[in-house]
PDB file of C-alpha atoms and ligand atoms in Angstrom:
ATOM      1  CA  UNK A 242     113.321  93.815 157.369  1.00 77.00           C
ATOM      2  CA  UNK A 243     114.484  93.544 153.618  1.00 93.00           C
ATOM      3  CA  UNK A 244     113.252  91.333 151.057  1.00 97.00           C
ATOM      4  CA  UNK A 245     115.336  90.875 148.516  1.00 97.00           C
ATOM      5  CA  UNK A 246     114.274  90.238 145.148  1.00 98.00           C
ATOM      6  CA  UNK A 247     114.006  86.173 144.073  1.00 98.00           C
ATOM      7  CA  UNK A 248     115.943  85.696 140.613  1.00 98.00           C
ATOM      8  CA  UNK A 249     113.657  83.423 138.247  1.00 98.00           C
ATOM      9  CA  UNK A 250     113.831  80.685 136.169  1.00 97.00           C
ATOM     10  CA  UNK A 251     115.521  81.605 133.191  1.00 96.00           C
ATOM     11  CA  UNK A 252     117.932  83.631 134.996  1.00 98.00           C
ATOM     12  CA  UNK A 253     121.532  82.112 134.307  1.00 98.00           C
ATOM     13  CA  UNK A 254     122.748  82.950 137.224  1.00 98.00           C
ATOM     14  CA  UNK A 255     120.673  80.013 138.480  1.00 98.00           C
ATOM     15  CA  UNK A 256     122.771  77.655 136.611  1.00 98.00           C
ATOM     16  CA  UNK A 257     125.799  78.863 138.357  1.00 98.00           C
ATOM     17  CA  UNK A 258     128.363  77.357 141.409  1.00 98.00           C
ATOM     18  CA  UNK A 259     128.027  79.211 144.507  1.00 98.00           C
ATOM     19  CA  UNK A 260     131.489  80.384 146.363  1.00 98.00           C
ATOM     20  CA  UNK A 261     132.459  78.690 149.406  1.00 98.00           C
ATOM     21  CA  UNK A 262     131.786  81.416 152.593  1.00 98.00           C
ATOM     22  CA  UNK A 263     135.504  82.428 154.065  1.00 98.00           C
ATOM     23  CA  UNK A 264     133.805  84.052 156.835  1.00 97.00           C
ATOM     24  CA  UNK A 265     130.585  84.881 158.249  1.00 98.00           C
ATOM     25  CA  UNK A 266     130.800  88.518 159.492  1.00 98.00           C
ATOM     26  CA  UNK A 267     128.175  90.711 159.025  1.00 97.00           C
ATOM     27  CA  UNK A 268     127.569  90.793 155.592  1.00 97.00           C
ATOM     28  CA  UNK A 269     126.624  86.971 155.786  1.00 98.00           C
ATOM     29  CA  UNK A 270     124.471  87.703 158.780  1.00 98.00           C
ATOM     30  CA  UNK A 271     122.353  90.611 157.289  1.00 98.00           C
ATOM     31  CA  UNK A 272     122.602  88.352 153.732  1.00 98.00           C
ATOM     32  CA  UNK A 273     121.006  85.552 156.372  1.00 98.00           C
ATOM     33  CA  UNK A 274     118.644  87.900 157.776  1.00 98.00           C
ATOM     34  CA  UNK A 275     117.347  89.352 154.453  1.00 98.00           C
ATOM     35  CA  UNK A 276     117.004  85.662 152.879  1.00 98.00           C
ATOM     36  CA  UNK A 277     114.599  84.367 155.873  1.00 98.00           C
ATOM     37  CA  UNK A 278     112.068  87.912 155.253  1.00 98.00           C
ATOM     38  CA  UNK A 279     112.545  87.104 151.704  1.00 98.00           C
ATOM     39  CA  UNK A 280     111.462  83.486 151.983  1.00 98.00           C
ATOM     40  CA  UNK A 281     108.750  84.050 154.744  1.00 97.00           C
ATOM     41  CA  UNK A 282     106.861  86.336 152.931  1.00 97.00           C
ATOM     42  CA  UNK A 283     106.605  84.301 149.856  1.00 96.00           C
ATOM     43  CA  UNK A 284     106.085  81.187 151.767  1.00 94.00           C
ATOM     44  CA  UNK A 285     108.961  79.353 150.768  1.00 96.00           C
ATOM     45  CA  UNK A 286     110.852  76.562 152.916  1.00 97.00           C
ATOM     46  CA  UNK A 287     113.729  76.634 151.704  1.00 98.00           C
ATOM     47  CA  UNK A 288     115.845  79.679 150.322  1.00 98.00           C
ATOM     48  CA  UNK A 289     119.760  79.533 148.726  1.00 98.00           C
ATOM     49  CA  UNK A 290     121.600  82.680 147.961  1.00 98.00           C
ATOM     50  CA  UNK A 291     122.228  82.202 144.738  1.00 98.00           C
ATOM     51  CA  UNK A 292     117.933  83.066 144.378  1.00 98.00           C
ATOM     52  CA  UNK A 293     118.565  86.711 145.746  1.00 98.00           C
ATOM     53  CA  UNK A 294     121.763  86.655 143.079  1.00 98.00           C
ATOM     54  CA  UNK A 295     124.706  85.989 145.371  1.00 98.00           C
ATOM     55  CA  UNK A 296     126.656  83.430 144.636  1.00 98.00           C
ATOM     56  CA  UNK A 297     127.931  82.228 148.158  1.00 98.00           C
ATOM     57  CA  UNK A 298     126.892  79.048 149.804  1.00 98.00           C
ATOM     58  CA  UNK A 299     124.067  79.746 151.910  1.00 98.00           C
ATOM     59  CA  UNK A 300     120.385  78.287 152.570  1.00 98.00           C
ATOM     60  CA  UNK A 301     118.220  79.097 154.888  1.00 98.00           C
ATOM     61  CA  UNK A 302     115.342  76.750 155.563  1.00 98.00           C
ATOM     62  CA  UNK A 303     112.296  77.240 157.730  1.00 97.00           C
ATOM     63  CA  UNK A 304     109.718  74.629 158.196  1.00 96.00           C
ATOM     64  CA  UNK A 305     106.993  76.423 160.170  1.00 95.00           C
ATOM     65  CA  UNK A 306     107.028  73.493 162.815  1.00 93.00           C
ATOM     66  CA  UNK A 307     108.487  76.015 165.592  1.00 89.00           C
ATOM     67  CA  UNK A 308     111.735  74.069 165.831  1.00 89.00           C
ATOM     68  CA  UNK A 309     112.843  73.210 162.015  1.00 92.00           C
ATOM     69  CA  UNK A 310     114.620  76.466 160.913  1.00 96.00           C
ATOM     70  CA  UNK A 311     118.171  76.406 160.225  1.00 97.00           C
ATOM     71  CA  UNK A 312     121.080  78.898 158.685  1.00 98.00           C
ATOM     72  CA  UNK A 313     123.525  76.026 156.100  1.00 98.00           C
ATOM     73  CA  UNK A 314     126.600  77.837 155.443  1.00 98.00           C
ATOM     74  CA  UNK A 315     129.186  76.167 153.163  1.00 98.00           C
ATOM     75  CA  UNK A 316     126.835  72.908 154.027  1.00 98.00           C
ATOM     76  CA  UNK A 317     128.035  69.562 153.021  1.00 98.00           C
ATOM     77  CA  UNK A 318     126.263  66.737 152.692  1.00 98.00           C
ATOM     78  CA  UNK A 319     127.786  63.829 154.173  1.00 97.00           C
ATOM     79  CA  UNK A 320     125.800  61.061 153.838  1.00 96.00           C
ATOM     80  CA  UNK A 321     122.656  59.985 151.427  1.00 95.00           C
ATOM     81  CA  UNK A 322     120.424  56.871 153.056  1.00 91.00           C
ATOM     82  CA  UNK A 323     117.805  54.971 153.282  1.00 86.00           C
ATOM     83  CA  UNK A 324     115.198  54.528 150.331  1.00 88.00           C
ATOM     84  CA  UNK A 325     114.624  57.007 147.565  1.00 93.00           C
ATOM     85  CA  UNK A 326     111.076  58.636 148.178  1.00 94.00           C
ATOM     86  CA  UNK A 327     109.013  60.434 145.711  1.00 96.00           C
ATOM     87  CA  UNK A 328     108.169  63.922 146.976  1.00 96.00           C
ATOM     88  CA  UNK A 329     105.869  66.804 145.857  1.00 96.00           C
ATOM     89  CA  UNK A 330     108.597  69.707 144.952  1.00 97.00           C
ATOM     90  CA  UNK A 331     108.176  73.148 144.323  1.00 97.00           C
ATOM     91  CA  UNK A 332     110.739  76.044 144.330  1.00 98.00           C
ATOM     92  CA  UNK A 333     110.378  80.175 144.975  1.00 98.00           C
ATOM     93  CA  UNK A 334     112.161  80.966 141.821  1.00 98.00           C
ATOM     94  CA  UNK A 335     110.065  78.990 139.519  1.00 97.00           C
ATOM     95  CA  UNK A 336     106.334  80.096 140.745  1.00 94.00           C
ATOM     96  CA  UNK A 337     103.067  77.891 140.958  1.00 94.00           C
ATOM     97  CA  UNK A 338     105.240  74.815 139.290  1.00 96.00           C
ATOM     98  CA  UNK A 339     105.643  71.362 141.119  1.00 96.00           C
ATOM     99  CA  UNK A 340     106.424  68.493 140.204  1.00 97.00           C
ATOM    100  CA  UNK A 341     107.775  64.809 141.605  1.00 97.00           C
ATOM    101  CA  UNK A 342     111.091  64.270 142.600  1.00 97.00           C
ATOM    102  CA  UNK A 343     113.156  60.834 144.030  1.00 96.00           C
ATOM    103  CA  UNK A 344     115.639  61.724 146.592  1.00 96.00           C
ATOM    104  CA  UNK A 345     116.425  60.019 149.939  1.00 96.00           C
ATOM    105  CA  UNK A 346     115.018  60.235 152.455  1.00 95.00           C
ATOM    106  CA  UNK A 347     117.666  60.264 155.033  1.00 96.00           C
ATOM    107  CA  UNK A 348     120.218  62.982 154.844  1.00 97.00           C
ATOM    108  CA  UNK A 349     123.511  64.323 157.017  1.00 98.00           C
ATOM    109  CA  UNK A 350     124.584  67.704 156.790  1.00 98.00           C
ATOM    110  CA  UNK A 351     127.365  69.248 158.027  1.00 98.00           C
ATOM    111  CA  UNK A 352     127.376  72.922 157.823  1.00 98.00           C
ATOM    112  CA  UNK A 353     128.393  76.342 159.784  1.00 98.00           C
ATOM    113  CA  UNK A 354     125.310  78.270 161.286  1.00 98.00           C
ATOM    114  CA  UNK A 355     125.173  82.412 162.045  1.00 97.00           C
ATOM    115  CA  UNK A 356     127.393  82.200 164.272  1.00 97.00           C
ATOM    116  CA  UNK A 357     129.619  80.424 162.229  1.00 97.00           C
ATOM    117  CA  UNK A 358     129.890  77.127 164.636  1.00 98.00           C
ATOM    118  CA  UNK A 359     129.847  73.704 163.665  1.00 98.00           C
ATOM    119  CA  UNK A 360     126.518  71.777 162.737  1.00 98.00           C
ATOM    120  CA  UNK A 361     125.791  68.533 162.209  1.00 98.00           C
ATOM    121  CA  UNK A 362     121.790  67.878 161.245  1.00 97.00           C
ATOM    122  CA  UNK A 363     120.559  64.246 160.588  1.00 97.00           C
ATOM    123  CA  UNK A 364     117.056  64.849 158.823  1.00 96.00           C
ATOM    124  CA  UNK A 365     114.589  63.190 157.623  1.00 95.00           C
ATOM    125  CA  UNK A 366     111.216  63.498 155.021  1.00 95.00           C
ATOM    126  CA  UNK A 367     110.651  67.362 154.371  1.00 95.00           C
ATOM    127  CA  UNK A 368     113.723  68.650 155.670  1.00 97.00           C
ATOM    128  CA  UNK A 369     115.425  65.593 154.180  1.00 97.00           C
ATOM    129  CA  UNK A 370     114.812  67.061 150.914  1.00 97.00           C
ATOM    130  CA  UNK A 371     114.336  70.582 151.418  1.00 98.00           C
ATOM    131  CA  UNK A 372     118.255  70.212 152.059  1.00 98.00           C
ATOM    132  CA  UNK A 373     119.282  68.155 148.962  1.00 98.00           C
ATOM    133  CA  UNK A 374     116.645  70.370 147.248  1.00 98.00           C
ATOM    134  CA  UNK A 375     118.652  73.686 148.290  1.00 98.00           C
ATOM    135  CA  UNK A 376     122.076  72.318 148.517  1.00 98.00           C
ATOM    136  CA  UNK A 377     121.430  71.574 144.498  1.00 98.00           C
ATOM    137  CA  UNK A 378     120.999  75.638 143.803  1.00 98.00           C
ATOM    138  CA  UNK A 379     124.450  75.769 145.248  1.00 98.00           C
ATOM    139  CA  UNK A 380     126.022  73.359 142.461  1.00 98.00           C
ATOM    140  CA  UNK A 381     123.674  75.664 139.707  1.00 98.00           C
ATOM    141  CA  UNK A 382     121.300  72.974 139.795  1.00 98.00           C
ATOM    142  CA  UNK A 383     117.367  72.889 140.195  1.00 97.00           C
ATOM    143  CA  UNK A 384     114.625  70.770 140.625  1.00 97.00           C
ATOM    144  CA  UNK A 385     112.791  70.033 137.422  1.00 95.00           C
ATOM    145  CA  UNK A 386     116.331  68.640 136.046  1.00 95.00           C
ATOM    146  CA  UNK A 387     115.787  65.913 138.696  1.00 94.00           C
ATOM    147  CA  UNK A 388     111.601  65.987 137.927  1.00 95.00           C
ATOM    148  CA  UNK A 389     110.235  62.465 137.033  1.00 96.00           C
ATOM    149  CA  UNK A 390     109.804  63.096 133.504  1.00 95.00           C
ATOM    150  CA  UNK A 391     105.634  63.581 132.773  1.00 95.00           C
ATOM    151  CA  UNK A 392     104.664  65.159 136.153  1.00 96.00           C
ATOM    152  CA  UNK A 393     104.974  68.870 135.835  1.00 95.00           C
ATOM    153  CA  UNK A 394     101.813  70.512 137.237  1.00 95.00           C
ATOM    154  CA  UNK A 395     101.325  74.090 137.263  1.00 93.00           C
ATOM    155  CA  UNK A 396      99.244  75.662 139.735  1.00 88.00           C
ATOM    156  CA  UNK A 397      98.242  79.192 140.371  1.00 83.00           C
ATOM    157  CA  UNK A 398      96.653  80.836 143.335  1.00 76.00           C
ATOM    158  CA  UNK A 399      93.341  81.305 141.522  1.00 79.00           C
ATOM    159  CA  UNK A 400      93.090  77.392 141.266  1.00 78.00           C
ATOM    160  CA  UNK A 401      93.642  77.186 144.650  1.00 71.00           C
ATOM    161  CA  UNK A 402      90.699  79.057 145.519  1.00 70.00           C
ATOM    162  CA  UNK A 403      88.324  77.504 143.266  1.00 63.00           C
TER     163      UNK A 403
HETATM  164 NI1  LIG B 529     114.525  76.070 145.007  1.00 84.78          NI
END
């Protein structure tokens, strides 16, 4: 187990393009490995490479449903559908901020997993936009860019608990 540490906002690295993946070997798959501890213990859903400062295109996402946890390497979205919903969004590398952000709702992805086959993934809702969410850290971009302007909430742990 390895956590890496998450890079934060202000960090410019955020802003940058992540590098396509020529092959996952075992670098990617430890990377992979280190990126779900990292994101499990702080309770993230959604984790991109670029947040533990590497620059390749990879997200790992984890929904905590038992079946919803995927490895997106080099992942492409495909398609964009349906309406635009407003969701609640957060992000691990800017902490205790959310906000509300349109995207669609329905989403195909085409991606290589671990083992570096083939994956198609037609999602919907949460994972819907956990993967536009993530798949924007790989073109250097982040959520409150996309924030509907006004709805920035900050919340900390110790409001939680009140
Ligand atoms: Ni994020």
């Amino acid at each position: 187990m390895a956590i890496r540490n998450i890079r934060m906002e202000g960090d410019p690295i955020l802003s940058k393009v992540s590098k396509e993946v020529e092959e996952v070997d075992d670098k990617i798959k430890q990377l992979v490995e280190d990126m779900f501890d990292t994101m499990h213990k702080a309770d993230g859903l959604g984790l991109a490479a670029v947040q533990v400062g590497i620059l390749k295109r990879v997200v790992v996402i984890d929904l905590y449903d038992g079946t919803s946890k995927f490895v997106l390497i080099n992942p492409v979205i495909t398609k964009l559908e349906g309406e635009k919903v407003e969701f609640d969004e957060g992000c691990l590398s800017f902490p205790n901020q959310f906000v509300k952000v349109e995207r669609y709702n329905n989403v195909t992805v085409e991606a290589l997993d671990v083992d570096g086959k083939k994956i198609k993934i037609e999602a919907t809702d949460i994972l819907a936009q956990c993967i536009q969410h993530e798949c924007d850290h790989l073109e250097g971009h982040v959520f409150k860019e996309k924030m509907i302007p006004g709805t920035l909430e900050i919340i900390t742990p110790e409001d939680i608990k009140k």
